[in-house]
Amino acid sequence: MTYSIEIERSTAPKTKPQEDQLGFGKHFTDHMFVVDYETGKGWHAPRIVPYQGITLDPAAKIFHYGQSVFEGLKAYRAEDGRLLLFRPQDNFKRLNLSNERMHMPEIDADLAMAGLQELIRIDSGWIPSAPGTSLYIRPFVIATEPSLGVAPSAKYQFLIIMSPVGAYYAEGINPVKIYVESGYVRAVKGGVGTAKTAGNYASGLKAQEEAAKRGCAQVLWLDGVHRKYIEEVGSMNVFFYIDGKVVTPALSGSILDGITRRSVIALLKEWNIPVEERTISVDELFEAHERGALTEAFGSGTAAVISPIGALYSENGDIEIGGGKTGELAAKVYDTLTGIQYGRVADPFGWTYELQVAAVK
Amino acid sequence: MTYSIEIERSTAPKTKPQEDQLGFGKHFTDHMFVVDYETGKGWHAPRIVPYQGITLDPAAKIFHYGQSVFEGLKAYRAEDGRLLLFRPQDNFKRLNLSNERMHMPEIDADLAMAGLQELIRIDSGWIPSAPGTSLYIRPFVIATEPSLGVAPSAKYQFLIIMSPVGAYYAEGINPVKIYVESGYVRAVKGGVGTAKTAGNYASGLKAQEEAAKRGCAQVLWLDGVHRKYIEEVGSMNVFFYIDGKVVTPALSGSILDGITRRSVIALLKEWNIPVEERTISVDELFEAHERGALTEAFGSGTAAVISPIGALYSENGDIEIGGGKTGELAAKVYDTLTGIQYGRVADPFGWTYELQVAAVK
């Protein structure tokens, strides 16, 4: 199916930032993709317009009752000039799972993909080419109906904005210290922890601050019921290499079904490394460390891909993992995943999505 | 302290809606109060401007990571012409508790009160006078910094908008059916259930829909850990009249510290009716009903003040409470609270706040 996407080109293209000063999510490309929704009318008026402010009534439900979902993915410029996405259909599938949980209307994933491709075509000059850089893509949906009744919004807006981002590990992949959070809870089964919705991120900021005070980069979230089973690390999924097996928390209804997580699991299986998706307590972790069986730990997510964990700080003491250095397995997963993403490594999984776009530089 | 609040008056006042067609949160007055915040600069530029759209960068953090807090209170037109608020300082105190939880900057409560009074002065003609009507006031704060890093926003906007609202019980106070929710969870200790933040409301919409499918008006939320202790009803606090005592869930870290809740407790104590703030299980409730000891149940909140519960529907059977009729106690609490709010009944508590505003009609 083809979609009629109206295009209004920017008459004042911005100056592109230096590729060594990109940072994350600070600069945005010249255009954005927008689609409106109204009950009874459905999604309509898909369009690409110059990147610009959104004007909403101050009573718009997004400001008061928080109906919102988002996704994050990246476009990569391969050395041979191809422009690649990584499992983009999975992002739009998950966007719709989030929509469902937040009582928001399903989006036509094909329309979203068509809009994304057109947007990248127009702004392809914004995809950086320095090693480790990429174009971060942020699709999101917000509730726009101006009404203070606590009820699902009758109006929404779906947007895609894009931001050229720097290398996450400009000075090489580096392990972080993580704080085992015993007070704050990210999500609980029956809540919205499985959805990529704004509230899940706001609720974690205080804990993140507490972790930072202890010199830690992120929080290791424990479950809200027993306060002992591991859930996520910051806004990443988490893996532990114990006794030659990789253990990661099961999708139990309170953690995000990460696309990088799925990719890590697939890679490990391909390499015949046993993977267990199950509950894992922080006690088991400390006990495994005690007997020298915990060799590696790492987070997985779109921004960092793999984030090795060099130490866990907790109320009951601190432990160092893998001598505080990036483990072999984490490095191999990182190299392979980023290799596939940048088109340097063969992709036997069909994860790579090549954009049919003239690769304007 | 006096604050310099700049005022820009609307040159195109809107037509006011008929007082019998107000509804809730659909119509808004001619002006709004706005204050900006920026790290390093603090809150600045308090102003009253014509009610208008807010323009935000599509990367504004409110759309992605949900930092937001709000309050709800009402202005009442007394029969003798006075304009009354109900415990407004408590709202701004709570707004700051919510701000703290969401890692957002504290607001000067005096500035907020000054802005609110000035706004009401300018828009006082919008306070309706038909019985049961009032002017609903919505102070809220949103994160506005355009940046996709998961971190507290460096910029915020505080706004107050106002909406004339109709009588909640246009046809007399009426009990509702409530569904005991066994799957979805509103909040858990360690999360943000105590804060008035947008995400708490979005996360409840699916459950509300499920309740509606069963002919129920709202959800009775159970705790996320044991799945048996009662928390709130919809977005209200909840009270049960059992064996001549009133029981309400304690403020255990996952429910809202309702200002109407506090007022109900104070009234009951004034009347020498025993009140217990403690955990109460849904089993205890059904057991009390079984032996005829559960005589009344009602919710409390700003919008409805008191909402009698006539029946509980659950997976384990349904019960009728008080013959499905509004109980004497609920009616007395409702009459007294609304009496104080509208200045018909003496206020021995000092809850009433009289606006020093010429009561323009």
XYZ file of C-alpha atoms in Angstrom:
722
model
C 0.000 0.000 0.000
C 1.192 3.512 -0.712
C 0.318 6.429 1.460
C -0.191 9.984 0.418
C 2.171 11.895 2.621
C 2.106 15.622 2.099
C 5.507 17.252 2.207
C 6.334 20.809 3.148
C 10.038 21.425 2.873
C 11.927 23.691 5.199
C 12.996 26.951 3.570
C 15.592 27.564 6.268
C 17.715 24.442 6.722
C 19.694 24.479 9.966
C 23.457 24.362 10.215
C 24.459 20.805 11.044
C 26.459 20.372 14.240
C 30.043 19.073 14.172
C 30.073 15.280 14.300
C 32.352 15.291 17.335
C 29.927 17.494 19.270
C 26.637 15.739 18.757
C 25.841 14.410 22.232
C 22.491 12.648 22.583
C 19.095 14.046 21.613
C 20.148 17.692 21.587
C 20.126 18.528 17.877
C 17.224 17.793 15.578
C 16.938 17.471 11.845
C 15.131 19.897 9.520
C 11.847 18.010 9.285
C 9.402 15.889 11.260
C 6.617 13.454 10.398
C 3.159 14.148 11.837
C -0.164 12.262 11.750
C -3.370 13.300 13.528
C -5.979 11.086 15.151
C -9.540 11.813 16.076
C -12.156 9.373 17.345
C -14.494 8.548 14.481
C -12.028 9.776 11.883
C -9.026 7.614 12.701
C -5.468 8.525 11.774
C -5.375 11.146 9.039
C -3.364 13.879 7.345
C 0.092 12.247 7.381
C 2.615 14.933 6.528
C 6.220 15.937 6.675
C 6.744 19.506 7.784
C 9.704 21.625 8.899
C 10.777 20.737 12.454
C 8.807 23.164 14.590
C 7.034 23.711 17.888
C 3.778 21.886 18.601
C 0.992 24.130 19.821
C -1.425 22.458 22.233
C -4.286 23.724 24.326
C -3.098 23.944 27.964
C -5.900 21.495 28.798
C -4.486 18.882 26.369
C -4.604 15.538 28.142
C -0.887 14.847 27.691
C -0.179 17.591 30.256
C -2.620 16.253 32.856
C -3.177 12.527 32.464
C -0.071 11.483 30.608
C -1.320 9.280 27.791
C 1.860 8.900 25.747
C 3.991 6.222 24.151
C 7.293 6.352 22.339
C 9.971 4.349 20.613
C 13.658 4.749 19.985
C 15.694 3.388 17.095
C 18.619 4.458 14.967
C 19.606 4.875 11.341
C 23.191 3.966 10.568
C 25.403 5.036 7.667
C 27.360 2.006 6.521
C 30.878 2.387 5.183
C 29.672 1.306 1.742
C 27.125 4.127 1.749
C 24.034 2.070 2.564
C 21.600 3.558 5.076
C 20.472 0.921 7.575
C 17.819 0.570 10.228
C 17.833 -2.152 12.868
C 14.584 -4.155 13.279
C 12.370 -1.083 12.768
C 9.169 -3.111 12.373
C 9.730 -4.429 15.890
C 9.668 -0.866 17.172
C 6.328 -0.108 15.572
C 4.921 -3.432 16.806
C 5.970 -2.534 20.318
C 4.640 1.003 19.900
C 1.250 -0.572 19.318
C 1.572 -2.814 22.383
C 2.315 0.323 24.376
C -0.651 2.061 22.722
C -2.889 -0.808 23.768
C -1.762 -0.669 27.401
C -2.228 3.088 27.591
C -5.679 2.919 25.986
C -4.460 4.696 22.875
C -5.364 3.987 19.246
C -3.332 1.519 17.210
C -1.148 3.016 14.501
C -0.838 1.577 11.022
C 2.733 0.269 11.226
C 3.055 0.445 7.434
C 2.116 4.113 7.442
C 4.619 4.717 10.227
C 7.347 2.938 8.223
C 6.410 4.870 5.059
C 6.555 8.149 6.965
C 9.874 7.242 8.548
C 11.443 6.325 5.227
C 10.233 9.513 3.585
C 11.490 11.558 6.513
C 14.905 9.917 6.367
C 14.996 10.417 2.601
C 14.453 14.152 3.045
C 16.831 14.492 5.993
C 19.356 11.825 4.991
C 22.105 14.441 4.972
C 21.681 14.491 8.760
C 22.893 10.913 9.225
C 26.410 11.362 10.528
C 29.273 9.209 9.327
C 31.951 9.447 12.034
C 32.579 6.096 13.766
C 29.902 5.257 16.321
C 27.598 8.097 15.316
C 24.060 7.521 14.086
C 20.711 9.190 13.572
C 18.481 8.575 16.578
C 14.819 8.283 15.626
C 12.069 9.069 18.120
C 8.510 8.110 17.124
C 5.972 9.153 19.773
C 2.257 9.594 20.326
C 0.649 12.122 22.658
C -2.939 12.759 23.764
C -4.051 16.186 22.566
C -7.753 16.524 23.408
C -8.333 19.626 25.568
C -10.470 18.218 28.377
C -9.904 17.627 32.088
C -12.153 14.597 32.498
C -10.125 11.512 33.428
C -10.898 9.478 30.302
C -9.045 8.364 27.189
C -8.330 11.246 24.833
C -10.442 11.610 21.699
C -7.483 13.160 19.863
C -3.848 12.184 19.451
C -0.835 13.190 17.462
C 1.842 10.794 16.207
C 5.206 12.329 15.425
C 8.633 11.198 14.367
C 11.567 13.454 15.155
C 15.229 12.641 14.495
C 18.470 13.610 16.145
C 22.044 12.978 15.010
C 23.828 11.429 17.979
C 27.445 10.983 18.900
C 29.326 7.798 19.664
C 28.073 6.451 23.008
C 31.549 5.191 23.779
C 33.703 7.929 22.340
C 36.657 6.638 24.375
C 35.965 2.930 24.018
C 33.346 0.766 25.699
C 33.619 1.266 29.426
C 31.978 -0.447 32.422
C 29.751 1.515 34.795
C 28.948 1.264 38.477
C 25.341 0.425 39.298
C 23.409 1.061 42.504
C 21.057 -1.678 43.726
C 17.942 0.360 44.564
C 16.125 -0.856 47.661
C 13.608 1.961 48.183
C 12.233 3.209 44.895
C 10.405 0.838 42.568
C 10.166 1.240 38.796
C 7.056 -0.811 38.092
C 4.992 -3.708 39.341
C 3.035 -6.425 37.588
C -0.410 -5.048 36.690
C 1.077 -1.583 36.112
C 2.561 -0.088 32.945
C 6.166 -1.281 33.255
C 5.970 -3.172 29.960
C 4.941 -0.070 28.019
C 7.278 2.588 26.681
C 5.286 5.410 28.235
C 6.536 8.730 29.583
C 5.508 8.176 33.205
C 7.871 5.212 33.583
C 10.823 7.506 32.981
C 9.757 10.451 35.173
C 9.231 8.054 38.062
C 12.835 6.835 37.882
C 14.580 10.216 38.107
C 14.759 10.420 41.898
C 16.359 6.998 42.126
C 18.789 7.947 39.375
C 19.797 10.986 41.446
C 20.336 8.806 44.529
C 22.512 6.471 42.465
C 24.535 9.393 41.141
C 25.171 10.579 44.717
C 26.807 7.210 45.323
C 28.972 7.557 42.246
C 26.814 5.189 40.202
C 25.674 5.684 36.627
C 22.376 3.866 36.949
C 19.997 2.031 39.214
C 19.481 -1.711 39.369
C 15.720 -1.989 39.807
C 14.299 -4.706 42.020
C 10.732 -5.996 41.790
C 8.065 -4.100 43.723
C 6.519 -7.176 45.369
C 9.375 -9.135 46.949
C 11.989 -6.402 46.619
C 14.600 -8.927 45.703
C 14.233 -10.001 42.080
C 16.136 -8.050 39.464
C 14.144 -6.191 36.823
C 16.113 -3.688 34.756
C 19.160 -1.489 34.967
C 18.250 2.196 34.483
C 16.240 2.082 31.289
C 18.036 -0.986 29.956
C 17.488 -4.728 30.202
C 20.155 -6.602 32.091
C 22.194 -9.794 31.639
C 24.424 -11.772 34.031
C 27.031 -14.314 33.002
C 27.059 -16.928 35.756
C 28.641 -20.384 35.629
C 28.965 -20.150 31.868
C 25.249 -19.431 31.444
C 23.664 -16.077 30.730
C 20.727 -15.197 32.963
C 18.325 -12.355 32.239
C 15.051 -11.461 33.994
C 12.032 -13.064 32.305
C 9.331 -10.860 30.728
C 7.119 -11.131 33.771
C 4.802 -8.193 33.173
C 6.783 -5.367 34.708
C 9.849 -4.966 32.478
C 10.297 -3.748 28.936
C 10.535 -6.297 26.130
C 13.706 -4.746 24.754
C 14.557 -5.196 21.084
C 18.257 -5.149 21.923
C 17.470 -7.698 24.665
C 15.844 -9.987 22.090
C 18.812 -9.535 19.779
C 21.306 -10.379 22.537
C 19.382 -13.555 23.369
C 19.290 -14.568 19.704
C 23.022 -14.001 19.334
C 23.834 -16.021 22.453
C 21.685 -18.904 21.231
C 23.406 -18.711 17.846
C 26.715 -19.025 19.688
C 25.436 -21.964 21.748
C 25.761 -20.066 24.982
C 22.954 -21.160 27.314
C 20.501 -18.337 28.100
C 18.009 -18.486 30.919
C 15.093 -16.072 31.045
C 13.906 -16.382 34.605
C 13.623 -14.637 37.941
C 16.982 -13.863 39.458
C 17.401 -12.433 42.928
C 20.021 -9.984 43.977
C 21.006 -12.559 46.633
C 21.719 -15.145 43.942
C 23.891 -12.577 42.215
C 25.912 -11.739 45.310
C 26.203 -15.418 46.145
C 27.448 -16.204 42.621
C 29.966 -13.408 42.981
C 31.066 -14.832 46.340
C 32.010 -18.145 44.769
C 33.599 -16.494 41.734
C 30.891 -17.614 39.311
C 29.629 -14.167 38.277
C 32.007 -13.339 35.474
C 30.148 -10.591 33.638
C 27.128 -8.328 33.790
C 25.823 -5.886 31.199
C 22.826 -3.803 30.248
C 21.264 -3.713 26.786
C 19.392 -0.899 25.083
C 19.164 1.128 21.898
C 21.282 4.063 23.045
C 24.332 2.207 24.404
C 23.637 -1.164 22.717
C 25.647 -2.895 25.480
C 26.680 -1.272 28.736
C 29.077 -3.436 30.789
C 28.589 -3.344 34.544
C 31.864 -3.156 36.440
C 30.490 -2.958 39.975
C 27.295 -3.212 41.985
C 26.886 -0.950 44.985
C 24.253 -1.867 47.522
C 23.170 -1.305 51.092
C 24.630 -4.711 51.911
C 28.029 -4.057 50.408
C 29.632 -3.555 47.044
C 30.970 -6.070 44.576
C 33.268 -5.714 41.606
C 32.419 -7.704 38.496
C 34.982 -8.959 36.004
C 37.731 -6.948 37.667
C 35.830 -3.788 36.769
C 36.696 -4.354 33.115
C 34.551 -5.041 30.061
C 34.111 -8.792 29.776
C 34.836 -10.812 26.680
C 31.238 -11.803 26.155
C 29.933 -8.244 26.498
C 32.578 -7.059 24.055
C 31.710 -9.793 21.581
C 27.982 -9.069 21.786
C 28.655 -5.356 21.415
C 30.964 -5.801 18.439
C 28.602 -8.178 16.694
C 25.457 -6.117 17.253
C 27.043 -2.832 16.260
C 28.747 -4.679 13.385
C 25.340 -5.780 12.085
C 23.837 -2.353 12.702
C 26.573 -0.583 10.715
C 26.603 -3.265 8.011
C 30.179 -4.394 8.784
C 29.150 -7.896 9.848
C 26.899 -10.340 8.006
C 23.336 -10.411 9.335
C 21.994 -13.974 9.351
C 18.907 -12.886 11.316
C 17.289 -10.493 8.852
C 17.461 -7.659 11.346
C 18.954 -5.156 8.953
C 16.553 -2.982 7.018
C 18.160 -1.164 4.122
C 16.628 2.176 3.318
C 15.974 2.698 -0.344
C 17.233 6.211 -0.217
C 19.906 7.879 -2.271
C 22.540 8.299 0.387
C 22.969 12.054 0.235
C 25.837 13.151 2.417
C 5.521 39.657 49.973
C 4.063 41.108 46.816
C 4.844 39.730 43.425
C 5.023 41.612 40.211
C 2.658 39.729 37.969
C 2.437 41.122 34.473
C -1.073 41.144 33.074
C -2.094 40.986 29.447
C -5.849 41.149 29.133
C -7.768 39.277 26.482
C -9.144 41.528 23.786
C -11.623 38.874 22.693
C -13.503 37.560 25.745
C -15.275 34.277 25.042
C -19.009 33.732 25.310
C -19.684 32.031 28.626
C -21.468 28.683 28.405
C -24.959 28.204 29.893
C -24.707 27.186 33.541
C -26.801 24.074 32.951
C -24.452 22.910 30.211
C -21.060 23.217 31.835
C -19.999 19.609 32.257
C -16.510 19.096 33.689
C -13.285 20.595 32.361
C -14.597 21.380 28.887
C -14.839 25.176 28.966
C -12.020 27.445 30.048
C -11.928 31.036 31.232
C -10.436 33.973 29.322
C -7.042 33.999 31.012
C -4.346 31.776 32.474
C -1.444 32.236 34.873
C 2.029 31.258 33.669
C 5.467 31.148 35.320
C 8.680 29.881 33.720
C 11.537 28.003 35.327
C 15.080 27.510 34.192
C 17.935 25.923 36.104
C 20.169 28.668 37.471
C 17.482 31.301 37.008
C 14.683 29.793 39.096
C 11.017 30.634 38.632
C 10.587 33.873 36.733
C 8.293 36.018 34.605
C 4.972 35.357 36.384
C 2.220 36.632 34.125
C -1.444 36.454 33.331
C -2.153 36.166 29.635
C -5.187 35.371 27.481
C -5.994 31.634 27.567
C -4.085 30.284 24.598
C -2.182 27.334 23.189
C 1.236 26.439 24.588
C 3.927 25.987 21.968
C 6.583 23.443 22.885
C 9.454 21.906 21.005
C 8.473 18.349 19.978
C 11.484 17.160 22.004
C 10.120 18.813 25.187
C 10.584 16.327 28.006
C 6.915 16.334 28.999
C 6.148 14.431 25.772
C 8.818 11.789 26.321
C 9.644 11.331 29.982
C 6.501 12.660 31.629
C 7.742 14.977 34.366
C 4.489 16.650 35.383
C 2.475 17.406 38.482
C -0.913 18.954 38.972
C -3.549 19.965 41.489
C -7.303 20.399 41.454
C -9.373 22.750 43.593
C -12.475 24.844 43.210
C -13.700 28.396 43.714
C -17.267 28.674 44.998
C -19.687 31.575 44.777
C -21.488 31.847 48.116
C -25.098 32.995 48.254
C -24.001 36.148 50.028
C -21.676 36.981 47.172
C -18.394 35.925 48.770
C -15.936 34.003 46.619
C -14.491 31.059 48.502
C -11.669 28.590 48.057
C -11.329 25.390 50.073
C -7.930 24.773 51.725
C -5.959 26.146 48.743
C -2.652 26.303 50.637
C -2.924 22.541 51.112
C -3.052 22.120 47.353
C 0.130 24.080 46.797
C 1.844 22.224 49.649
C 0.920 18.949 48.001
C 1.975 20.265 44.589
C 5.433 20.707 46.066
C 5.434 17.186 47.533
C 4.582 15.934 44.051
C 7.314 18.151 42.589
C 9.806 16.641 45.007
C 8.867 13.062 44.069
C 9.076 13.809 40.358
C 12.446 15.555 40.696
C 10.918 18.901 39.774
C 11.678 22.322 41.293
C 9.708 23.580 44.270
C 7.270 26.390 43.587
C 6.886 29.409 45.835
C 3.435 28.659 47.253
C 2.877 32.350 47.984
C 3.544 33.255 44.374
C 1.164 30.514 43.269
C -1.536 31.856 45.624
C -0.924 35.421 44.445
C -1.200 34.335 40.824
C -4.334 32.340 41.522
C -6.026 35.251 43.279
C -5.138 37.660 40.522
C -6.380 35.210 37.910
C -9.670 34.728 39.730
C -10.023 38.481 40.138
C -9.706 38.960 36.394
C -11.928 36.013 35.496
C -14.315 36.178 38.464
C -17.238 36.603 36.099
C -16.603 32.983 35.128
C -17.521 31.592 38.564
C -20.992 30.188 38.009
C -23.761 30.655 40.555
C -26.291 27.888 39.835
C -26.557 25.374 42.711
C -23.708 22.882 42.759
C -21.668 24.693 40.121
C -18.162 26.003 40.750
C -14.987 27.139 39.068
C -12.557 24.247 38.826
C -8.936 25.373 39.131
C -6.104 23.348 37.622
C -2.554 24.331 38.586
C 0.045 22.201 36.797
C 3.739 22.027 36.012
C 5.299 20.473 32.923
C 8.879 19.804 31.835
C 9.670 21.836 28.736
C 13.380 21.377 27.976
C 13.859 20.038 24.441
C 16.245 17.151 25.034
C 15.949 13.380 24.737
C 18.416 12.422 27.456
C 16.672 10.669 30.348
C 17.405 13.281 33.012
C 15.477 15.910 34.936
C 14.414 18.799 32.742
C 16.312 22.086 33.009
C 13.153 24.016 32.111
C 9.580 23.916 33.373
C 6.385 25.868 33.023
C 3.837 26.323 35.811
C 0.326 27.199 34.691
C -3.067 27.715 36.253
C -6.106 27.273 34.043
C -9.715 27.451 35.198
C -12.925 25.832 34.040
C -16.504 26.545 35.140
C -17.993 23.161 36.036
C -21.532 21.914 36.470
C -23.127 20.299 39.492
C -21.580 16.830 39.924
C -24.915 15.499 41.169
C -27.350 17.417 38.998
C -30.067 14.944 39.932
C -29.129 14.440 43.574
C -26.278 12.490 45.124
C -26.353 8.979 43.775
C -24.424 5.792 44.627
C -22.233 4.111 42.041
C -21.207 0.531 41.355
C -17.506 -0.182 41.760
C -15.432 -2.995 40.284
C -12.834 -4.662 42.490
C -9.838 -4.778 40.148
C -7.769 -7.929 40.477
C -5.448 -7.599 37.478
C -4.350 -4.024 36.958
C -2.488 -2.184 39.699
C -2.506 1.592 40.195
C 0.706 2.009 42.165
C 3.057 0.272 44.563
C 5.106 1.493 47.506
C 8.375 2.931 46.182
C 6.613 4.187 43.049
C 4.854 7.504 42.439
C 1.350 6.675 43.730
C 1.505 9.442 46.336
C 2.194 12.108 43.710
C -0.399 13.863 41.590
C 1.471 13.154 38.375
C 0.054 12.544 34.917
C 1.326 8.982 34.531
C -0.791 7.740 37.450
C -3.921 8.653 35.526
C -2.953 7.287 32.109
C -2.086 3.972 33.711
C -5.603 3.584 35.133
C -7.565 4.037 31.919
C -7.546 0.388 30.837
C -8.882 -0.743 34.193
C -11.536 1.973 34.054
C -12.634 0.600 30.696
C -12.842 -2.937 32.093
C -14.941 -1.633 34.983
C -17.254 0.174 32.573
C -17.762 -3.060 30.615
C -19.113 -4.552 33.839
C -21.486 -1.640 34.360
C -19.280 -0.073 37.009
C -18.397 3.606 37.313
C -14.952 3.117 38.809
C -12.309 0.657 39.895
C -11.517 -0.333 43.475
C -7.723 -0.549 43.403
C -5.978 -3.215 45.444
C -2.348 -3.034 46.535
C 0.278 -4.274 44.102
C 2.119 -6.490 46.569
C -0.478 -8.683 48.272
C -3.301 -7.921 45.840
C -5.770 -7.805 48.679
C -5.531 -4.513 50.558
C -7.716 -1.654 49.405
C -6.007 1.480 48.106
C -8.275 3.929 46.284
C -11.451 4.018 44.261
C -10.856 5.403 40.760
C -9.027 8.638 41.509
C -10.672 9.087 44.926
C -9.819 8.002 48.464
C -12.244 5.544 49.975
C -14.065 5.084 53.299
C -16.010 2.145 54.770
C -18.476 2.365 57.643
C -18.151 -0.922 59.544
C -19.499 -1.717 63.012
C -20.031 1.968 63.692
C -16.416 2.813 62.855
C -15.116 4.396 59.689
C -12.119 2.658 58.131
C -9.984 4.187 55.418
C -6.680 2.932 53.947
C -3.671 4.428 55.714
C -1.233 6.647 53.792
C 1.160 3.800 53.198
C 3.216 5.235 50.365
C 1.133 4.255 47.367
C -2.071 6.296 47.697
C -2.816 9.985 47.381
C -3.011 12.094 50.541
C -6.376 13.556 49.534
C -7.379 16.951 50.885
C -11.034 15.886 50.870
C -9.905 12.681 52.650
C -8.267 14.759 55.383
C -11.381 16.898 55.665
C -13.641 13.844 55.963
C -11.450 12.434 58.739
C -11.487 15.768 60.594
C -15.281 15.988 60.328
C -15.768 12.432 61.589
C -13.483 13.103 64.549
C -15.399 16.318 65.260
C -18.558 14.200 65.330
C -16.953 11.613 67.631
C -17.243 8.892 65.043
C -14.234 6.577 65.376
C -11.950 6.650 62.317
C -9.298 4.065 61.645
C -6.554 4.727 59.110
C -5.137 1.268 58.500
C -4.819 -1.534 55.994
C -8.142 -3.056 55.098
C -8.461 -6.112 52.922
C -11.201 -6.769 50.426
C -11.835 -10.015 52.352
C -12.498 -8.053 55.537
C -14.952 -5.932 53.590
C -16.854 -8.886 52.164
C -16.830 -10.600 55.560
C -18.213 -7.442 57.221
C -20.917 -7.331 54.584
C -21.707 -10.995 55.229
C -22.506 -10.320 58.872
C -24.380 -7.104 58.106
C -21.717 -4.821 59.582
C -20.783 -2.914 56.410
C -23.375 -0.182 56.406
C -21.822 2.380 54.064
C -18.962 2.982 51.651
C -17.997 6.152 49.826
C -15.218 7.781 47.862
C -13.864 11.274 48.485
C -12.295 13.722 46.058
C -12.393 17.295 44.831
C -14.655 16.726 41.843
C -17.489 14.755 43.506
C -16.633 15.653 47.135
C -18.356 12.433 48.267
C -19.320 9.555 45.979
C -21.424 6.896 47.737
C -20.725 3.308 46.729
C -23.911 1.271 46.285
C -22.359 -2.004 45.183
C -19.048 -3.778 44.769
C -18.642 -6.139 41.852
C -15.803 -8.612 41.969
C -14.551 -11.866 40.514
C -15.712 -13.564 43.704
C -19.237 -12.223 43.619
C -21.057 -8.938 44.031
C -22.347 -7.232 47.130
C -24.840 -4.426 47.621
C -24.011 -1.819 50.246
C -26.641 0.112 52.194
C -29.430 -1.217 50.014
C -27.789 0.526 47.067
C -28.831 3.867 48.508
C -26.824 6.820 49.787
C -26.126 6.265 53.473
C -26.881 8.756 56.213
C -23.246 9.293 57.072
C -22.174 9.866 53.462
C -25.033 12.328 53.041
C -24.113 14.170 56.243
C -20.454 14.397 55.273
C -21.415 15.574 51.781
C -23.848 18.196 53.059
C -21.403 19.504 55.633
C -18.402 19.658 53.322
C -20.288 21.285 50.463
C -21.998 23.530 53.022
C -18.611 24.765 54.219
C -17.321 25.067 50.659
C -20.288 27.225 49.572
C -20.276 29.213 52.832
C -23.702 27.970 53.933
C -22.376 26.171 57.002
C -20.054 27.568 59.683
C -16.414 26.502 59.231
C -14.822 25.766 62.615
C -11.724 24.321 60.894
C -10.417 27.395 59.091
C -10.651 25.614 55.734
C -12.454 28.420 53.985
C -10.324 30.978 52.194
C -12.230 34.078 51.205
C -10.988 35.753 48.067
C -10.596 39.512 48.398
C -12.094 40.075 45.019
C -14.990 42.256 44.039
C -17.506 39.567 43.171
C -18.221 40.535 39.590
C -21.061 38.446 38.205
